[in-house]
Coordinates of C-alpha atoms in Angstrom, one line a residue:
M191 CA -109.6 63.2 93.6
A192 CA -107.3 64.1 90.7
T193 CA -107.7 67.4 88.8
I194 CA -106.8 67.8 85.2
G195 CA -106.8 71.2 83.5
G196 CA -105.0 73.5 81.2
R197 CA -103.4 76.9 81.4
T198 CA -99.9 78.1 80.6
R199 CA -97.7 81.1 81.3
G200 CA -95.1 81.8 78.6
D201 CA -91.8 80.3 77.5
R202 CA -88.9 82.5 76.5
T203 CA -85.2 82.1 76.4
G204 CA -82.5 83.5 78.7
P205 CA -78.8 83.3 79.2
V206 CA -77.2 79.9 79.1
R207 CA -74.0 78.6 80.7
A208 CA -72.7 75.1 80.3
E209 CA -69.9 72.5 80.5
G210 CA -66.9 71.9 82.6
T211 CA -66.9 69.4 85.5
R212 CA -65.6 69.2 89.0
I213 CA -66.5 69.2 92.7
R214 CA -65.6 72.5 94.2
M215 CA -65.2 73.3 97.9
L216 CA -66.0 76.7 99.4
P217 CA -62.9 78.5 100.6
I218 CA -62.9 79.2 104.3
S219 CA -60.9 82.1 105.6
L220 CA -58.9 81.5 108.7
I221 CA -60.4 83.1 111.8
A222 CA -58.7 83.1 115.2
A223 CA -60.3 81.0 117.9
A224 CA -60.2 80.6 121.6
F225 CA -60.6 77.1 122.8
M226 CA -60.4 75.1 126.0
I227 CA -61.1 71.4 126.8
V228 CA -62.1 70.5 130.4
P229 CA -63.5 67.3 131.9
L230 CA -67.0 67.6 133.4
G231 CA -67.0 68.8 136.9
L232 CA -63.3 69.9 137.0
V233 CA -62.3 73.6 137.0
A234 CA -58.5 73.2 137.1
A235 CA -55.8 71.1 135.4
T236 CA -52.1 70.4 135.5
G237 CA -49.6 69.5 132.9
A238 CA -48.9 71.1 129.5
A239 CA -48.1 69.7 126.1
S240 CA -44.8 71.1 124.6
A241 CA -45.0 73.7 121.9
A242 CA -42.4 71.7 120.0
T243 CA -44.8 68.7 119.6
P244 CA -45.6 68.7 115.9
G245 CA -47.3 65.3 115.8
P246 CA -50.4 63.9 117.4
V247 CA -50.9 64.9 121.1
T248 CA -53.1 63.6 123.9
C249 CA -54.0 66.8 125.8
T250 CA -54.1 66.4 129.6
G251 CA -53.4 70.0 130.6
P252 CA -52.9 73.5 129.1
L253 CA -51.9 73.1 125.5
A254 CA -49.0 75.2 124.4
A255 CA -49.1 77.4 121.3
G256 CA -48.0 75.5 118.2
T257 CA -49.0 73.2 115.4
Y258 CA -50.2 69.6 116.0
S259 CA -51.3 67.0 113.6
S260 CA -54.2 65.9 115.8
V261 CA -55.4 66.4 119.4
T262 CA -57.2 63.8 121.6
V263 CA -58.7 65.1 124.8
S264 CA -58.1 63.2 128.0
G265 CA -58.7 65.0 131.3
T266 CA -58.5 68.7 131.3
C267 CA -57.2 70.4 128.1
Q268 CA -57.1 74.2 127.9
I269 CA -56.1 76.2 124.9
S270 CA -55.4 79.5 126.6
A271 CA -51.7 80.2 125.9
G272 CA -51.6 81.4 122.4
Q273 CA -52.5 80.2 118.9
V274 CA -52.9 76.5 118.2
V275 CA -53.3 75.0 114.8
V276 CA -54.4 71.4 114.4
T277 CA -53.8 70.1 110.9
G278 CA -56.0 67.0 111.4
D279 CA -58.9 66.3 113.8
V280 CA -59.7 67.2 117.4
T281 CA -61.4 64.3 119.2
I282 CA -63.2 63.9 122.5
P283 CA -63.6 60.2 123.0
A284 CA -66.7 58.4 124.3
G285 CA -67.0 58.4 128.0
S286 CA -64.4 61.1 128.5
N287 CA -66.9 63.6 130.0
S288 CA -64.8 66.4 128.7
V289 CA -65.8 70.0 127.9
L290 CA -64.3 71.9 125.0
A291 CA -64.7 75.6 126.0
A292 CA -63.6 78.9 124.5
Y293 CA -61.8 81.5 126.4
A294 CA -61.2 85.0 125.0
L295 CA -58.1 85.8 127.0
N296 CA -54.5 84.5 126.6
G297 CA -53.2 83.7 130.1
G298 CA -55.7 86.2 131.6
V299 CA -54.4 89.1 129.5
A300 CA -57.0 91.0 127.4
S301 CA -54.5 92.5 125.0
T302 CA -53.5 89.1 123.5
T303 CA -55.7 86.2 122.4
S304 CA -55.5 82.5 122.3
G305 CA -57.0 80.7 119.4
L306 CA -57.6 77.5 117.5
T307 CA -57.8 76.6 113.8
V308 CA -58.7 73.0 113.0
D309 CA -58.1 71.9 109.4
G310 CA -60.0 68.7 109.9
N311 CA -63.1 67.9 112.0
V312 CA -64.1 68.3 115.7
N313 CA -65.6 65.0 116.8
I314 CA -67.4 64.8 120.1
A315 CA -68.5 61.4 121.4
S316 CA -71.0 60.5 124.1
G317 CA -70.8 62.7 127.2
G318 CA -68.6 65.4 125.8
T319 CA -69.3 69.1 125.6
L320 CA -68.2 71.6 123.1
I321 CA -68.1 75.4 123.6
L322 CA -66.5 77.5 120.9
G323 CA -66.5 81.3 120.5
C324 CA -68.3 84.2 122.1
K325 CA -69.6 87.6 121.2
A326 CA -69.8 90.4 123.6
A327 CA -72.8 91.9 121.9
D328 CA -74.9 88.9 122.7
G329 CA -73.4 87.6 125.9
A330 CA -70.3 87.6 128.0
C331 CA -67.4 85.2 127.3
F332 CA -66.9 82.7 130.1
D333 CA -63.6 84.4 131.2
D334 CA -64.7 88.0 130.8
P335 CA -63.7 89.8 133.9
A336 CA -66.7 92.1 133.6
P337 CA -69.6 89.9 132.6
T338 CA -72.2 92.6 133.2
T339 CA -70.5 94.9 130.7
P340 CA -68.9 92.4 128.3
T341 CA -66.3 93.6 125.8
L342 CA -64.4 90.4 124.8
N343 CA -65.0 88.4 121.6
S344 CA -63.7 85.0 120.6
S345 CA -64.0 83.1 117.3
S346 CA -63.0 79.7 116.0
T347 CA -62.5 78.2 112.6
I348 CA -63.2 74.6 111.8
Q349 CA -62.4 73.9 108.2
G350 CA -64.1 70.5 108.3
S351 CA -67.3 69.6 110.3
I352 CA -68.5 69.4 113.9
N353 CA -69.7 65.9 114.5
A354 CA -71.4 65.4 117.9
T355 CA -72.9 62.0 118.8
S356 CA -74.8 62.0 122.1
P357 CA -72.9 65.0 123.6
L358 CA -73.9 66.6 126.8
G359 CA -74.1 70.1 125.3
V360 CA -72.8 72.0 122.3
V361 CA -72.4 75.8 122.3
V362 CA -70.9 77.4 119.2
T363 CA -70.8 81.2 118.8
N364 CA -69.2 83.7 116.4
S365 CA -67.4 80.9 114.6
T366 CA -66.9 79.5 111.1
I367 CA -67.5 75.9 110.2
G368 CA -66.6 74.9 106.6
G369 CA -68.6 71.7 106.5
D370 CA -71.6 70.6 108.6
A371 CA -72.5 71.0 112.2
T372 CA -74.3 67.9 113.3
Q373 CA -75.6 66.9 116.7
A374 CA -77.5 63.6 117.2
G375 CA -78.9 62.6 120.5
G376 CA -77.5 63.3 123.9
G377 CA -78.1 66.2 126.3
G378 CA -78.4 66.2 130.1
G379 CA -82.1 65.2 130.1
V380 CA -85.1 67.6 130.1
A381 CA -84.4 68.6 133.7
G382 CA -80.7 69.0 133.0
E383 CA -77.6 67.1 134.3
G384 CA -77.4 66.2 138.0
P385 CA -79.8 68.2 140.1
G386 CA -81.2 70.0 137.0
C387 CA -80.2 73.0 134.9
F388 CA -82.5 75.4 137.0
A389 CA -81.1 74.3 140.4
P390 CA -77.6 74.4 142.0
P391 CA -75.0 73.9 140.7
Y392 CA -76.9 75.2 137.6
P393 CA -78.8 78.2 138.9
G394 CA -79.6 79.3 135.4
V395 CA -79.6 77.7 131.9
F396 CA -76.7 80.0 130.8
N397 CA -74.6 79.4 134.0
T398 CA -71.6 77.4 132.8
F399 CA -67.9 76.8 133.5
P400 CA -66.3 78.4 135.4
G401 CA -68.4 78.7 138.5
G402 CA -71.1 76.1 138.0
G403 CA -69.9 73.1 135.9
S404 CA -70.6 72.2 132.3
P405 CA -73.5 73.6 130.3
V406 CA -76.4 71.2 129.8
Y407 CA -78.0 73.1 126.9
S408 CA -77.1 73.6 123.2
D409 CA -76.9 76.8 121.3
Y410 CA -75.7 78.1 117.9
E411 CA -75.3 81.8 117.5
D412 CA -73.8 84.2 114.9
N413 CA -72.0 81.4 113.0
T414 CA -71.2 80.9 109.4
I415 CA -71.8 77.3 108.5
G416 CA -70.8 76.3 105.0
G417 CA -72.8 73.0 105.0
N418 CA -75.9 71.9 106.9
L419 CA -76.9 72.4 110.6
R420 CA -78.7 69.3 112.0
I421 CA -79.8 68.9 115.6
T422 CA -81.9 65.8 116.3
G423 CA -83.0 63.7 119.3
L424 CA -81.6 66.1 121.9
N425 CA -83.0 65.7 125.5
S426 CA -81.9 68.8 127.3
C427 CA -83.1 71.9 129.1
W428 CA -82.8 74.4 126.2
L429 CA -81.9 74.7 122.5
G430 CA -81.4 77.8 120.4
S431 CA -80.2 78.8 117.0
F432 CA -79.9 82.5 116.2
R433 CA -78.4 84.7 113.5
N434 CA -76.5 81.9 111.8
H435 CA -75.7 82.0 108.0
I436 CA -76.2 78.4 106.8
G437 CA -75.1 77.5 103.3
G438 CA -77.1 74.3 103.2
S439 CA -80.2 73.3 105.1
A440 CA -81.1 73.4 108.8
T441 CA -82.9 70.5 110.6
F442 CA -84.4 70.6 114.1
S443 CA -86.2 67.4 114.8
G444 CA -87.3 65.3 117.7
N445 CA -85.7 67.4 120.4
K446 CA -87.2 67.3 124.0
L447 CA -86.5 70.3 126.2
G448 CA -87.3 71.1 129.8
D449 CA -87.6 74.9 129.3
P450 CA -91.2 75.7 128.2
D451 CA -89.7 78.1 125.6
G452 CA -86.7 76.0 124.8
S453 CA -87.0 75.6 121.0
E454 CA -86.0 79.0 119.8
F455 CA -84.8 79.0 116.1
L456 CA -84.8 82.6 114.9
T457 CA -83.1 85.2 112.7
N458 CA -81.2 82.6 110.7
Q459 CA -80.3 83.0 107.0
I460 CA -80.7 79.6 105.5
A461 CA -79.8 79.0 101.8
G462 CA -81.4 75.6 101.6
N463 CA -84.4 74.2 103.5
L464 CA -85.6 74.6 107.1
L465 CA -87.1 71.4 108.6
C466 CA -88.7 71.6 112.1
S467 CA -90.7 68.6 113.4
G468 CA -91.4 66.7 116.6
N469 CA -89.9 69.2 118.9
S470 CA -91.3 69.6 122.5
P471 CA -91.9 72.5 122.9
A472 CA -92.5 73.3 119.3
A473 CA -90.4 76.0 117.6
Q474 CA -91.4 79.4 118.9
Y475 CA -90.2 82.9 119.7
G476 CA -89.9 82.5 123.5
D477 CA -88.2 85.5 125.0
A478 CA -85.4 85.8 122.5
Q479 CA -86.9 88.8 120.7
G480 CA -85.7 87.6 117.3
T481 CA -87.0 87.9 113.8
P482 CA -88.3 85.3 111.3
N483 CA -85.8 83.1 109.6
T484 CA -85.1 83.8 105.9
V485 CA -85.2 80.5 103.9
G486 CA -84.0 80.1 100.3
G487 CA -85.7 76.7 99.9
F488 CA -88.8 75.5 101.6
A489 CA -89.7 75.5 105.3
T490 CA -91.8 72.7 106.9
G491 CA -93.6 71.7 110.1
E492 CA -93.2 74.0 113.1
C493 CA -91.0 76.5 111.1
A494 CA -93.2 76.5 107.9
F495 CA -93.8 79.7 106.1
G496 CA -97.5 79.7 107.2
V497 CA -96.8 79.2 110.9
M498 CA -97.6 82.2 113.0
V499 CA -96.5 82.6 116.7
P500 CA -96.7 85.3 119.3
N501 CA -93.7 87.6 119.6
P502 CA -92.8 87.1 122.3
A503 CA -94.6 84.0 123.4
P504 CA -96.4 84.1 126.7
S505 CA -94.2 83.2 129.7
P506 CA -95.4 80.5 132.0
G507 CA -93.8 82.1 135.1
P508 CA -94.8 85.2 137.1
P509 CA -95.2 87.9 136.2
P510 CA -97.0 86.9 132.9
V511 CA -95.8 88.4 129.7
P512 CA -98.7 89.3 127.4
A513 CA -98.5 87.8 123.9
G514 CA -97.5 90.2 121.2
P515 CA -98.8 90.3 117.6
L516 CA -98.7 87.1 115.6
T517 CA -95.5 86.9 113.5
P518 CA -94.4 84.3 111.0
I519 CA -91.6 82.2 112.3
S520 CA -90.0 81.9 108.9
K521 CA -90.3 83.8 105.6
P522 CA -89.2 82.9 102.1
G523 CA -86.1 84.5 100.6
T524 CA -85.4 85.6 97.0
P525 CA -87.1 83.3 94.5
P526 CA -84.6 80.7 93.4
G527 CA -83.3 80.2 89.9
Y528 CA -82.9 76.7 88.4
W529 CA -80.7 74.4 86.4
L530 CA -81.6 72.1 83.5
A531 CA -79.7 68.9 82.8
A532 CA -79.4 67.3 79.3
K533 CA -79.0 63.6 78.4
D534 CA -75.3 64.1 77.6
G535 CA -74.7 65.7 81.0
G536 CA -74.7 69.3 79.8
V537 CA -76.0 71.8 82.5
F538 CA -77.8 75.1 81.8
S539 CA -78.1 77.6 84.6
F540 CA -80.6 80.4 85.0
N541 CA -80.1 82.9 87.8
V542 CA -78.0 80.3 89.8
P543 CA -74.3 79.6 89.6
F544 CA -72.9 77.2 87.0
L545 CA -71.0 74.6 89.0
G546 CA -69.9 72.2 86.2
S547 CA -71.4 69.5 84.1
Q548 CA -70.7 66.1 82.5
G549 CA -70.9 67.6 79.0
G550 CA -68.0 66.4 76.8
Q551 CA -67.2 63.6 79.2
S552 CA -67.3 59.9 78.3
L553 CA -70.4 58.5 79.9
S554 CA -71.2 54.8 80.0
Q555 CA -74.9 55.6 80.1
P556 CA -76.9 58.7 79.5
I557 CA -77.9 61.2 82.3
V558 CA -81.5 60.5 83.4
G559 CA -82.1 63.0 86.2
M560 CA -81.0 65.9 88.3
G561 CA -81.4 66.7 92.0
T562 CA -80.4 69.3 94.5
V563 CA -81.3 70.8 97.9
P564 CA -82.0 74.5 97.3
G565 CA -79.3 76.9 98.2
G566 CA -77.6 77.5 94.9
S567 CA -74.4 75.7 95.8
N568 CA -74.7 72.1 94.5
Y569 CA -76.4 69.7 92.2
N570 CA -76.1 66.0 91.3
L571 CA -76.6 64.3 88.0
A572 CA -77.6 60.6 87.8
D573 CA -77.0 58.3 84.9
A574 CA -78.9 55.2 83.9
N575 CA -76.1 52.9 85.1
G576 CA -76.4 54.1 88.7
A577 CA -73.6 56.6 88.8
V578 CA -74.2 60.0 90.6
Y579 CA -72.0 62.9 89.7
G580 CA -71.6 65.8 92.2
H581 CA -71.0 69.4 91.3
G582 CA -70.6 72.1 94.0
P583 CA -69.3 72.2 97.5
L584 CA -72.3 70.4 99.1
A585 CA -72.7 67.7 96.4
A586 CA -70.0 65.1 97.4
D587 CA -72.2 63.2 99.9
C588 CA -74.5 62.2 97.1
A589 CA -71.9 61.2 94.5
G590 CA -70.9 57.7 93.8
L591 CA -71.9 54.5 92.0
N592 CA -74.4 51.8 92.7
A593 CA -73.6 49.0 90.3
T594 CA -75.3 45.6 89.6
L595 CA -78.6 46.9 88.5
N596 CA -81.5 44.8 87.3
K597 CA -83.0 47.7 85.4
P598 CA -81.7 51.2 84.6
I599 CA -81.9 54.2 86.9
V600 CA -84.7 56.7 86.0
G601 CA -84.6 59.4 88.6
I602 CA -82.9 61.0 91.6
A603 CA -84.3 62.7 94.7
P604 CA -82.2 64.6 97.3
V605 CA -82.7 64.4 101.0
P606 CA -84.2 67.8 102.0
G607 CA -81.9 68.2 104.9
G608 CA -78.8 67.6 102.8
N609 CA -76.1 64.9 103.0
G610 CA -77.8 62.3 100.9
C611 CA -80.0 61.3 98.0
W612 CA -82.0 58.4 96.6
T613 CA -82.1 57.0 93.1
A614 CA -84.8 54.8 91.6
A615 CA -84.7 52.2 88.9
S616 CA -87.4 51.4 86.4
D617 CA -88.3 48.2 88.3
G618 CA -88.8 50.2 91.5
G619 CA -85.5 49.5 93.1
V620 CA -84.2 52.3 95.4
F621 CA -80.6 53.0 96.1
T622 CA -79.2 55.3 98.9
F623 CA -76.2 57.7 98.8
G624 CA -74.8 59.7 101.7
S625 CA -75.0 59.7 105.5
N626 CA -78.5 61.1 105.7
A627 CA -80.4 58.9 103.2
A628 CA -82.3 56.1 105.0
F629 CA -83.6 53.1 103.1
Y630 CA -87.3 52.8 103.6
G631 CA -88.1 50.1 101.0
S632 CA -88.6 49.7 97.3
A633 CA -90.8 48.1 94.7
G634 CA -88.0 46.1 93.3
A635 CA -89.4 42.7 94.3
I636 CA -93.0 43.2 93.2
H637 CA -94.6 43.0 89.7
L638 CA -95.4 46.4 88.3
N639 CA -98.0 47.1 85.7
Q640 CA -95.8 49.8 84.2
P641 CA -92.2 50.9 84.9
V642 CA -91.3 53.5 87.5
V643 CA -90.4 56.8 86.0
G644 CA -89.5 59.0 88.9
I645 CA -88.8 59.4 92.7
A646 CA -89.6 62.3 95.0
S647 CA -88.7 62.8 98.7
T648 CA -91.1 63.9 101.5
P649 CA -90.7 67.5 102.8
N650 CA -89.0 66.3 106.0
G651 CA -86.9 63.6 104.4
D652 CA -88.6 60.8 106.3
G653 CA -89.7 58.9 103.2
Y654 CA -90.1 59.0 99.4
Y655 CA -92.5 58.3 96.6
L656 CA -92.2 56.4 93.4
A657 CA -94.3 57.2 90.4
A658 CA -95.0 54.8 87.5
S659 CA -95.8 55.7 83.9
D660 CA -99.5 54.6 84.4
G661 CA -99.8 57.1 87.3
G662 CA -99.4 54.5 90.0
V663 CA -97.9 55.9 93.2
F664 CA -95.9 53.9 95.8
T665 CA -95.1 55.3 99.3
Y666 CA -92.2 54.4 101.5
G667 CA -91.3 55.7 105.0
P668 CA -93.4 57.3 107.8
G669 CA -93.6 60.6 106.1
A670 CA -94.9 59.4 102.8
K671 CA -98.7 59.4 102.8
F672 CA -100.8 58.0 100.0
Y673 CA -103.3 60.4 98.7
G674 CA -104.3 58.7 95.5
S675 CA -103.0 57.9 92.1
M676 CA -103.9 57.6 88.4
G677 CA -103.4 53.9 88.4
G678 CA -106.3 52.2 86.6
V679 CA -107.3 55.4 84.8
T680 CA -106.9 55.7 81.0
L681 CA -104.4 58.5 80.4
N682 CA -103.9 60.5 77.2
K683 CA -100.1 60.3 77.7
P684 CA -97.9 58.5 80.2
V685 CA -96.8 60.0 83.4
V686 CA -93.2 61.2 83.3
G687 CA -92.5 62.6 86.8
M688 CA -93.8 63.9 90.1
A689 CA -93.2 66.6 92.7
V690 CA -94.2 66.9 96.4
D691 CA -95.9 70.0 97.7
P692 CA -93.8 71.2 100.7
A693 CA -96.8 73.0 102.2
T694 CA -99.3 70.2 102.3
G695 CA -97.2 67.1 101.9
G696 CA -99.4 66.1 98.9
Y697 CA -98.0 65.6 95.4
W698 CA -98.5 66.3 91.7
L699 CA -98.0 63.9 88.8
V700 CA -97.2 65.2 85.3
A701 CA -97.7 63.5 81.9
S702 CA -95.7 64.0 78.8
D703 CA -98.3 66.2 77.3
G704 CA -98.1 68.5 80.3
G705 CA -101.2 67.3 82.0
V706 CA -101.0 67.7 85.8
F707 CA -102.8 65.6 88.3
S708 CA -103.0 66.9 91.9
F709 CA -103.4 64.9 95.1
N710 CA -103.8 66.8 98.4
A711 CA -102.1 69.6 96.6
P712 CA -103.6 72.7 94.9
F713 CA -104.0 72.6 91.1
F714 CA -102.4 75.6 89.4
G715 CA -102.8 74.7 85.7
S716 CA -101.1 72.5 83.0
T717 CA -100.2 72.4 79.3
G718 CA -102.5 69.5 78.7
S719 CA -104.6 71.4 76.2
L720 CA -101.6 73.0 74.3
K721 CA -99.6 71.8 71.3
L722 CA -96.0 71.4 72.6
N723 CA -92.8 71.6 70.5
Q724 CA -91.4 68.8 72.6
P725 CA -92.9 66.6 75.3
V726 CA -92.7 67.4 79.0
V727 CA -90.1 65.4 80.8
G728 CA -90.4 66.5 84.5
M729 CA -91.6 69.0 87.1
A730 CA -90.4 70.8 90.2
A731 CA -92.4 72.4 93.1
A732 CA -92.0 76.0 94.2
P733 CA -90.4 76.2 97.6
T734 CA -93.4 78.1 99.0
G735 CA -95.9 75.4 97.8
D736 CA -97.9 77.9 95.7
G737 CA -96.8 76.8 92.3
Y738 CA -94.8 74.4 90.1
Y739 CA -92.6 74.3 87.0
L740 CA -92.8 72.0 84.0
V741 CA -89.8 71.3 81.8
A742 CA -89.9 70.0 78.2
A743 CA -87.3 68.0 76.3
D744 CA -86.2 71.1 74.4
G745 CA -85.6 73.0 77.7
G746 CA -88.8 74.9 77.5
I747 CA -90.1 76.0 81.0
F748 CA -93.7 76.5 81.9
T749 CA -94.6 78.1 85.2
F750 CA -97.9 77.8 87.1
G751 CA -98.9 79.6 90.3
T752 CA -97.6 82.7 92.0
G753 CA -94.6 80.9 93.6
A754 CA -93.1 79.7 90.3
H755 CA -91.0 82.4 88.6
F756 CA -89.8 82.1 85.0
Q757 CA -86.1 82.9 84.6
G758 CA -85.2 81.6 81.2
S759 CA -85.1 78.5 79.1
T760 CA -83.3 76.7 76.3
G761 CA -86.5 76.4 74.3
A762 CA -85.3 78.5 71.4
I763 CA -81.8 77.1 71.0
R764 CA -80.4 73.9 69.4
L765 CA -79.3 71.3 71.9
N766 CA -76.9 68.5 71.4
Q767 CA -79.1 66.2 73.4
P768 CA -82.6 66.6 74.9
V769 CA -83.2 67.9 78.5
V770 CA -84.1 65.2 80.9
G771 CA -84.7 67.1 84.2
M772 CA -84.5 70.3 86.2
A773 CA -83.7 71.4 89.8
L774 CA -84.4 74.6 91.7
G775 CA -81.4 76.5 93.2

């Protein structure tokens, strides 16, 4: 049932910043790293690459200190003889069964260190294993001579991204990744590789090379990741993520693990969204003794803000560990600010960084919408001709051009996990940008009673909604559930946009007079009974699901619910062109 009502909370002006345009990348300071590459099951290697080799090298033994344009792993490759810089990529090819492992010592000497800096990406194909970095405070380095009282630390710097496709295991600790850390599929199976991760030669989940073979688990601890962390479809014995600082979003989805407390995602600082779904076991505290994640955007599924779990969770083995008090697995961070976008591409920022605009640029068509994944480091502007302009270090994946349109673009929706977005045309056509935006269908081939006016993604990024001006709603993808629409109902004013409730998965529609219609989502109020200076042009949901924002063509902002925080508007200043949309930071 739709709910219509009226209540408003203020509109006042605040500081405005605008203009300039570029895509900026976050600077990543170089950090020393210790790094070793070993084929599965081998504990020794022969042969060394020369330190005088400046070009690409295929590493089959200990790699001498020096600078290389690229490194391809074949056989055993150890970086344990000083500092190595790779100006391109490091690659573990498919079928190589190689392990990339970090050692803290240089030739077995504690007073000097080996290390690796990769200016490009680290690419791990099927069967490979990555181990980078270690931190004595949280566990011994693999070559620590005193593992019971560890003192050694090791760190790595990857300026680009870690791209792992069907790896055996990935363990990254105390390291810096400038781009994304993505792991899709792979693992040693829920019982581990070979005889299993709880049986010889794997007497414990953390037993790894040397002394027991390759790890068959995946773990990310104490890292700084500039982009997104995404682990999906892993079949292994254990998976953890602790104390990471993530500039984008984190996704843990569809992972099947043998350890009954093998989904431990705790104490992470996540600027964007946190998406947890379809994991077995579900996300929990286990015995990690961590604290809730702090999330700048929204948190969904098993890691949602409302999910409470024992701390620690009961252990299935003897002796039983009694459950502690219920504790939220994730908690919201500081309420985000927001950006407004005008028809000429001007951008106005309120309590979020100004990252550039299209203002003053020559546009073939006007800007029609704005989208971002929360985190304060990027936004994208879409024009009616199908071009998407990226601003900020995480915006490039959603920038580009979709030409040959039957009808103009009317809206843009980012993928909540980052690395992609969708745009929608007035005839219901949908266009994808970026590596993480799947195409689920469109209304481009059907007759519509009224044109499409907006698009919104599902909380987990597994679908999207289209809204038409008569209030009709169209769903695409497994995560997009139909809860009703205003189609066939006489409206005072046409619908101009929609937003999805991250807490319930329901949605709201908003009309140009500020009337709000709720479907499986709480109603917090509207401006439907007020006289507005300019019509409403869009809306945005609060990350916690307990509120929403309405934005008018003059940049006036109206907040409803305890989760929506007013932080300024352009309602009292003269604009060159009207505002067409907003996005939360």
